[in-house]
Short mmCIF file of C-alpha atoms in Angstrom, two decimals:
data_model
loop_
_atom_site.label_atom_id
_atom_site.label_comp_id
_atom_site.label_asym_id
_atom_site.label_seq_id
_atom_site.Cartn_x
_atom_site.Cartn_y
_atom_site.Cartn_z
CA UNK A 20 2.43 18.77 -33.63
CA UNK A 21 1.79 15.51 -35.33
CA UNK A 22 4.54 13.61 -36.38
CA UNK A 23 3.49 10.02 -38.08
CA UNK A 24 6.77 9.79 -39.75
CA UNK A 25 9.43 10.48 -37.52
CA UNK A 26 11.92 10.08 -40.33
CA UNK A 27 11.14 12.96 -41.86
CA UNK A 28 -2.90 30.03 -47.60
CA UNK A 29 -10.56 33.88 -50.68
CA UNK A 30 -7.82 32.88 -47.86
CA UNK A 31 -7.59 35.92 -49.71
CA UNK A 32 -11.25 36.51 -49.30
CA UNK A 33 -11.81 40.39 -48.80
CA UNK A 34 -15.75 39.87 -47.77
CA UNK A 35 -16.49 43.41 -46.26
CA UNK A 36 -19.24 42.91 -43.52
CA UNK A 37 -21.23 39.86 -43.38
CA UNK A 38 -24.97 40.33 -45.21
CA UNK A 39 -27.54 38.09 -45.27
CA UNK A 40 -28.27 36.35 -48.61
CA UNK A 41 -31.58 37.26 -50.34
CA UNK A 42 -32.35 34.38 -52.71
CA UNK A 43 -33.49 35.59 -56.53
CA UNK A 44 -36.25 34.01 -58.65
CA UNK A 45 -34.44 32.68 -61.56
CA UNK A 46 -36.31 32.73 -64.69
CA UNK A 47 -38.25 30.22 -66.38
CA UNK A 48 -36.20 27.36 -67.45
CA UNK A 49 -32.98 28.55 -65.84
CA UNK A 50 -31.20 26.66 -63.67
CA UNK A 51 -28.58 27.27 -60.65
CA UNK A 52 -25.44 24.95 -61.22
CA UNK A 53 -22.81 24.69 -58.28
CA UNK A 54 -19.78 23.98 -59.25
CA UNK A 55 -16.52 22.57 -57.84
CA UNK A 56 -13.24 22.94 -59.63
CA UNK A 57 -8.99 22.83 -59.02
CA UNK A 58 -6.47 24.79 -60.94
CA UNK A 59 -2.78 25.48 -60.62
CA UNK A 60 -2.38 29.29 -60.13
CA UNK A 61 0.66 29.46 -61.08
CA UNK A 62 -0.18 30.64 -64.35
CA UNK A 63 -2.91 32.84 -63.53
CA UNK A 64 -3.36 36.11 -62.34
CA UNK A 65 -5.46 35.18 -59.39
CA UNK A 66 -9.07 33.67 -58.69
CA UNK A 67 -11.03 37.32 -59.73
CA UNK A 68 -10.94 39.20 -63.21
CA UNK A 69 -8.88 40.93 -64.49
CA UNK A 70 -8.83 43.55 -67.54
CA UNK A 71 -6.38 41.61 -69.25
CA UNK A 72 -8.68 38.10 -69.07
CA UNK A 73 -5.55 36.07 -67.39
CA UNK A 74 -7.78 35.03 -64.39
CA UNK A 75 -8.89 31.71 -63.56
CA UNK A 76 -12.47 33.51 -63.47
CA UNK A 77 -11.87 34.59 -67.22
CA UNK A 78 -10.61 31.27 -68.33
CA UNK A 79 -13.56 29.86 -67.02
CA UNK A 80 -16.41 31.89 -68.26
CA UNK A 81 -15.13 32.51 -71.68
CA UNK A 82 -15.71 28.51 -71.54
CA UNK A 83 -19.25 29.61 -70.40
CA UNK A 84 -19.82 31.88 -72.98
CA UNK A 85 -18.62 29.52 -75.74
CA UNK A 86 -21.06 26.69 -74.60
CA UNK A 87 -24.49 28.85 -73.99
CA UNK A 88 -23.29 31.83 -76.59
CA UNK A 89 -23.09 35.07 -74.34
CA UNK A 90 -21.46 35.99 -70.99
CA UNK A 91 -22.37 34.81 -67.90
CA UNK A 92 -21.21 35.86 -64.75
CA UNK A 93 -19.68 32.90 -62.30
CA UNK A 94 -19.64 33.67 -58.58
CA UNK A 95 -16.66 32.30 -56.18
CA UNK A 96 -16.88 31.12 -52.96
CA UNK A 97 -13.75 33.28 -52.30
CA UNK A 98 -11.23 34.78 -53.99
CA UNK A 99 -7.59 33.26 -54.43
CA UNK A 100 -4.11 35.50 -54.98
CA UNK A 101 -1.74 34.82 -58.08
CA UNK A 102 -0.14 31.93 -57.75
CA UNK A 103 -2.17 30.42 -55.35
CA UNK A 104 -3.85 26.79 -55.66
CA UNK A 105 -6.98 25.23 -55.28
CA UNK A 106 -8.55 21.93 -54.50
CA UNK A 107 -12.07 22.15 -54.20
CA UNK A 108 -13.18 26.24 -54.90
CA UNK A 109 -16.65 26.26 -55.40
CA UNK A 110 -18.61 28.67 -58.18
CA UNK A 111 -21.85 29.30 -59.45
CA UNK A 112 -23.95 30.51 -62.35
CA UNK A 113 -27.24 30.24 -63.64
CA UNK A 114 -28.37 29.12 -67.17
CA UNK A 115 -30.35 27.18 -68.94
CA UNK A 116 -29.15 23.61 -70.22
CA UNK A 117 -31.45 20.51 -70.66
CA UNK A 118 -29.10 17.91 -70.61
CA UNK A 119 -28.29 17.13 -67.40
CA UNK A 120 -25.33 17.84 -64.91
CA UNK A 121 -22.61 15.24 -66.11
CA UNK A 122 -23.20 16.51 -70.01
CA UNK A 123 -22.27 20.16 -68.46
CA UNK A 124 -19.58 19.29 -66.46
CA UNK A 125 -18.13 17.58 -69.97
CA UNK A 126 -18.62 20.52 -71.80
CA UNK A 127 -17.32 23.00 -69.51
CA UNK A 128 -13.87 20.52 -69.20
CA UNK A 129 -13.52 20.24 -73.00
CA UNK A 130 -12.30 23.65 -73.49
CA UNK A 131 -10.59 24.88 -70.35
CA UNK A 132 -6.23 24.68 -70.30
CA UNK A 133 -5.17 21.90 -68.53
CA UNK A 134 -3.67 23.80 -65.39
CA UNK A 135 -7.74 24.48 -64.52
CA UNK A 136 -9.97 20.87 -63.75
CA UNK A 137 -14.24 20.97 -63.48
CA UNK A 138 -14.63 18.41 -60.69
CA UNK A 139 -18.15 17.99 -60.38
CA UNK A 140 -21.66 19.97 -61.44
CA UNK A 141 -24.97 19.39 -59.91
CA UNK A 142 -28.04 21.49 -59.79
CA UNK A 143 -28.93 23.36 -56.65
CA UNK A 144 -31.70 25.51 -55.59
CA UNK A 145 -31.95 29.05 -56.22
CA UNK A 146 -31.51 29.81 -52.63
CA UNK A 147 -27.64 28.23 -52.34
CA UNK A 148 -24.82 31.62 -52.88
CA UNK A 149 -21.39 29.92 -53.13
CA UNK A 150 -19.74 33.14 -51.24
CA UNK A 151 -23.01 33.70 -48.14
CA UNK A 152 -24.04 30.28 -47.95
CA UNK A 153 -20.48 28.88 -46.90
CA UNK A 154 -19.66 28.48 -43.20
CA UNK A 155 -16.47 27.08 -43.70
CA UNK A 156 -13.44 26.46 -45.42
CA UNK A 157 -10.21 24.52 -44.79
CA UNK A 158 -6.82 25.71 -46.51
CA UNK A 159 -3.59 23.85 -46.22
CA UNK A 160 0.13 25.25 -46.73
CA UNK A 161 2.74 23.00 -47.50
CA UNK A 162 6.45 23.52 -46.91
CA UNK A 163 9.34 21.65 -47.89
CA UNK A 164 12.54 21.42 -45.46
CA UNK A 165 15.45 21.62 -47.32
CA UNK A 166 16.44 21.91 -51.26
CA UNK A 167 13.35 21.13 -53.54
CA UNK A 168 12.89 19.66 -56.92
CA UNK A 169 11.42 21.19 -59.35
CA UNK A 170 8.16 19.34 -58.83
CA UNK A 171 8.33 20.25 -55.31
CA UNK A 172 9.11 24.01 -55.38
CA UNK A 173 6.39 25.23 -57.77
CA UNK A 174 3.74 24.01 -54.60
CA UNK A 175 5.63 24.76 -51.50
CA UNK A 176 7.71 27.69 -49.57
CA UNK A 177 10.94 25.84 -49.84
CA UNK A 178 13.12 26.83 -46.23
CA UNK A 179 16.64 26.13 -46.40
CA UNK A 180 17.94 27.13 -42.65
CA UNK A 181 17.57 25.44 -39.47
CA UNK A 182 13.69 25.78 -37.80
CA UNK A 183 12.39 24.58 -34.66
CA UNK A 184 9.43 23.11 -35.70
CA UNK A 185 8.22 22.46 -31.98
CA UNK A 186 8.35 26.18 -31.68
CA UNK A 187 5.72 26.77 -34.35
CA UNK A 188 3.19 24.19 -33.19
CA UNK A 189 3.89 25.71 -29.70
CA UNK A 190 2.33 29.19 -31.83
CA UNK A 191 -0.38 27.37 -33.93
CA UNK A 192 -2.18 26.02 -30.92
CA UNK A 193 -1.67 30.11 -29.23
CA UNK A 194 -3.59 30.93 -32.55
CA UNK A 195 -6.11 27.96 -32.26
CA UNK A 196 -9.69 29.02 -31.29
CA UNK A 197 -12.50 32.41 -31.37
CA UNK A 198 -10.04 35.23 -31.79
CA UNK A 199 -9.82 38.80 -33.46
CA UNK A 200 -7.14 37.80 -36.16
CA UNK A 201 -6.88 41.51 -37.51
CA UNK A 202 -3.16 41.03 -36.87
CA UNK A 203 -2.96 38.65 -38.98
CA UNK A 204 -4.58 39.86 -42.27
CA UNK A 205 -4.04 42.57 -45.24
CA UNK A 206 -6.02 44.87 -43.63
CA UNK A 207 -5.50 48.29 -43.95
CA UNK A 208 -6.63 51.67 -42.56
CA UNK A 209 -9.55 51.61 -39.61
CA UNK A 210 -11.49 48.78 -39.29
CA UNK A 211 -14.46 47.86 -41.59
CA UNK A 212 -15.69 44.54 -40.77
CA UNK A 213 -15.80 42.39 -37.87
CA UNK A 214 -12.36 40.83 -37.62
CA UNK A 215 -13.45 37.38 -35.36
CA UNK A 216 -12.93 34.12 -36.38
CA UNK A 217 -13.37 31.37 -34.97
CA UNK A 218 -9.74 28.76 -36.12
CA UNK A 219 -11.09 25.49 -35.58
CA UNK A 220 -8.33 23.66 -36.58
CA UNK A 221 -4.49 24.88 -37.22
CA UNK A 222 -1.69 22.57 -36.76
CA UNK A 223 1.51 21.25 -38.30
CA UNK A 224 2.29 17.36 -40.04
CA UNK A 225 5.48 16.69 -40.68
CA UNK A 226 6.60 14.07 -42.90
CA UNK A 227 10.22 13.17 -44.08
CA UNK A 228 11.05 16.78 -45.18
CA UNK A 229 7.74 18.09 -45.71
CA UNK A 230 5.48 19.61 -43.55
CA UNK A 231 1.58 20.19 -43.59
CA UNK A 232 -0.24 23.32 -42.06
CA UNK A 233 -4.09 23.36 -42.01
CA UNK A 234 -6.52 25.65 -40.90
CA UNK A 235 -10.20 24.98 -41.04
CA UNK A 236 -12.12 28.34 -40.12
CA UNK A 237 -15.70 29.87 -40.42
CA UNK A 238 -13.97 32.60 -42.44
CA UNK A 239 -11.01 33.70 -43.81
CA UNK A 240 -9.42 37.89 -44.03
CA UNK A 241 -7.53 39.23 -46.61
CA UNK A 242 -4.14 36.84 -46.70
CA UNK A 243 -5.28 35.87 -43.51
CA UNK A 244 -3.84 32.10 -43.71
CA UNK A 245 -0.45 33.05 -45.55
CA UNK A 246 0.27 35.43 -42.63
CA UNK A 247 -0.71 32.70 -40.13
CA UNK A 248 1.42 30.80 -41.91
CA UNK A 249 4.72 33.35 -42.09
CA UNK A 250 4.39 34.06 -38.38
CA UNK A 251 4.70 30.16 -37.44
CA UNK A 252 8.09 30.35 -39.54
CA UNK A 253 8.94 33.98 -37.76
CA UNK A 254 8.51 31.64 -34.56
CA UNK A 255 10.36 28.95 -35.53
CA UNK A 256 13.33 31.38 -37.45
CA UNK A 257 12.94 32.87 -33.65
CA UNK A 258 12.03 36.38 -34.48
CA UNK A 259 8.90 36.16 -32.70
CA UNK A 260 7.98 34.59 -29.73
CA UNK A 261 5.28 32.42 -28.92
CA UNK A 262 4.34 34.90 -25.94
CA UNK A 263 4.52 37.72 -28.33
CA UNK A 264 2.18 35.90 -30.68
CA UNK A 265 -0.18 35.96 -27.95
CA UNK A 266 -0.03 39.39 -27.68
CA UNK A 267 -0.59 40.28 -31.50
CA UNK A 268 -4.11 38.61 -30.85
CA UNK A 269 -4.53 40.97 -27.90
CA UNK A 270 -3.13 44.34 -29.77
CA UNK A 271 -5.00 43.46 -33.62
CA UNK A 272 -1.19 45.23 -34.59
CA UNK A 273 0.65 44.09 -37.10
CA UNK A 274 4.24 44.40 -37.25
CA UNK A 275 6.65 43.63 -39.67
CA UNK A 276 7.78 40.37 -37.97
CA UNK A 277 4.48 38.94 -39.59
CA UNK A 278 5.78 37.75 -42.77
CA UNK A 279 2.98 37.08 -45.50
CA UNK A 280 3.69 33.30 -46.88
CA UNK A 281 4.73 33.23 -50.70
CA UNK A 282 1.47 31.85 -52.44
CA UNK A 283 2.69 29.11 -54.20
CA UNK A 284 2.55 26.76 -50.97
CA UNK A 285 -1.28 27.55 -50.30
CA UNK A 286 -4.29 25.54 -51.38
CA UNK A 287 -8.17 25.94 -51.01
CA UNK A 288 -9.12 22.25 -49.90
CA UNK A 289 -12.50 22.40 -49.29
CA UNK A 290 -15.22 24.51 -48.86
CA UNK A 291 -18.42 23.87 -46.36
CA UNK A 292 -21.77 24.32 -47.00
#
């Protein structure tokens, strides 16, 4: 675990099995425009629509629809819970619009609630899929140690008991590496996709009261990094093992000692391409 200052979770992407993306022609004059944006989740009912429009997708392409006059589907990167946060999810959608990438990305930003931010817009190729041409993504969940403000709790899974923090580094670098992680996702019934990833990175920060988990990862299961997350706390609470996380990566069971993390601590950082 790092500790500079000694003082002091799309994930939620339910992909099925992995398919090979087969570029369309887009239409004469039409352009593909990747975008990147952040939102709070906390008022939204998720990344993905929903009947009543409260989705951050809904928000976002009713703003479509205002600017180019009909609907237009947007396609994620990933899929985020309710309540969950984002830094840097990435979307796409094709139209036509002759007046360049910055003029969009002003356009798009003039009508969406302020809890939802358009970071940048550039044109890509027809060829680029925000969901099958990823190979990467990096979350990070935050927890505070200790009472929270109220600018502290709406972003973090505030713990208020004693936890051995050594413990649950001790687990994230068990977890660390090429491993079936169907233990550790929202999985149910027999399998139906391949359940490997490959963790590249997952440790623990901890400064003054707060503490930092990341996990960078080809791919992420269903609630795969929020129950990464609230089995390092079932280690450090001491109601799991470090040895016995070892052995959830050998069974793919999961058992109730593999608490999902509340969502309000996770952000998407980035996304790699």
């Amino acid at each position: 675990m790092k500790t500079p200052d000694a003082s002091g979770d799309s994930e939620d992407d339910p992909r099925g099995p992995r398919k090979p993306h087969v570029p369309e022609a887009l239409p004469a004059g039409v352009t593909r425009w990747k975008c990147v944006c952040a939102y709070d989740g906390t008022s939204f009912a998720g990344w993905q629509s929903q009947p009543g429009g409260t989705a951050i997708q809904d928000v976002i392409e009713a703003r479509i629809a205002q600017i180019f006059g009909g609907l237009i589907r947007i396609n994620a990167s990933g899929r985020t819970d309710a309540g969950v946060h984002a830094h840097g999810q990435v979307f796409h959608f094709d139209a036509a619009w002759r007046h360049g990438p910055e003029k969009l990305r002003a356009a798009l930003r003039v009508g969406l609630p302020p809890g939802i931010q358009i970071k940048s817009v550039r044109a890509v190729t027809a060829d680029f899929h925000s969901r099958f041409s990823a190979v990467g993504k990096t979350y990070v969940y935050h927890i505070h140690l200790g009472d929270a403000d109220p600018f502290t709790r709406p972003f973090s899974w505030v713990i208020e008991r004693p936890i051995d923090l050594e413990a649950m580094a001790k687990g994230a670098a068990v977890l660390e590496g090429k491993h079936d992680f169907r233990a550790f996702s929202a999985l149910n019934g027999p399998p139906k996709e391949d359940t490997v990833r490959d963790l590249r990175r997952f440790d623990l920060v901890k400064r003054g009261k707060h503490v930092r988990i990341t996990a960078t990862a080809d791919g992420f299961m269903y609630k795969m990094v929020r129950s990464l997350g609230g089995a390092l706390v079932s280690v450090g609470y001491g109601n799991l093992s470090v040895e016995q996380l070892g052995e959830l990566l050998k069974t793919g069971k999961r058992v109730a000692r593999v608490e999902t993390a509340p969502p309000q601590g996770l952000f998407l950082m980035k996304v790699f391409y």
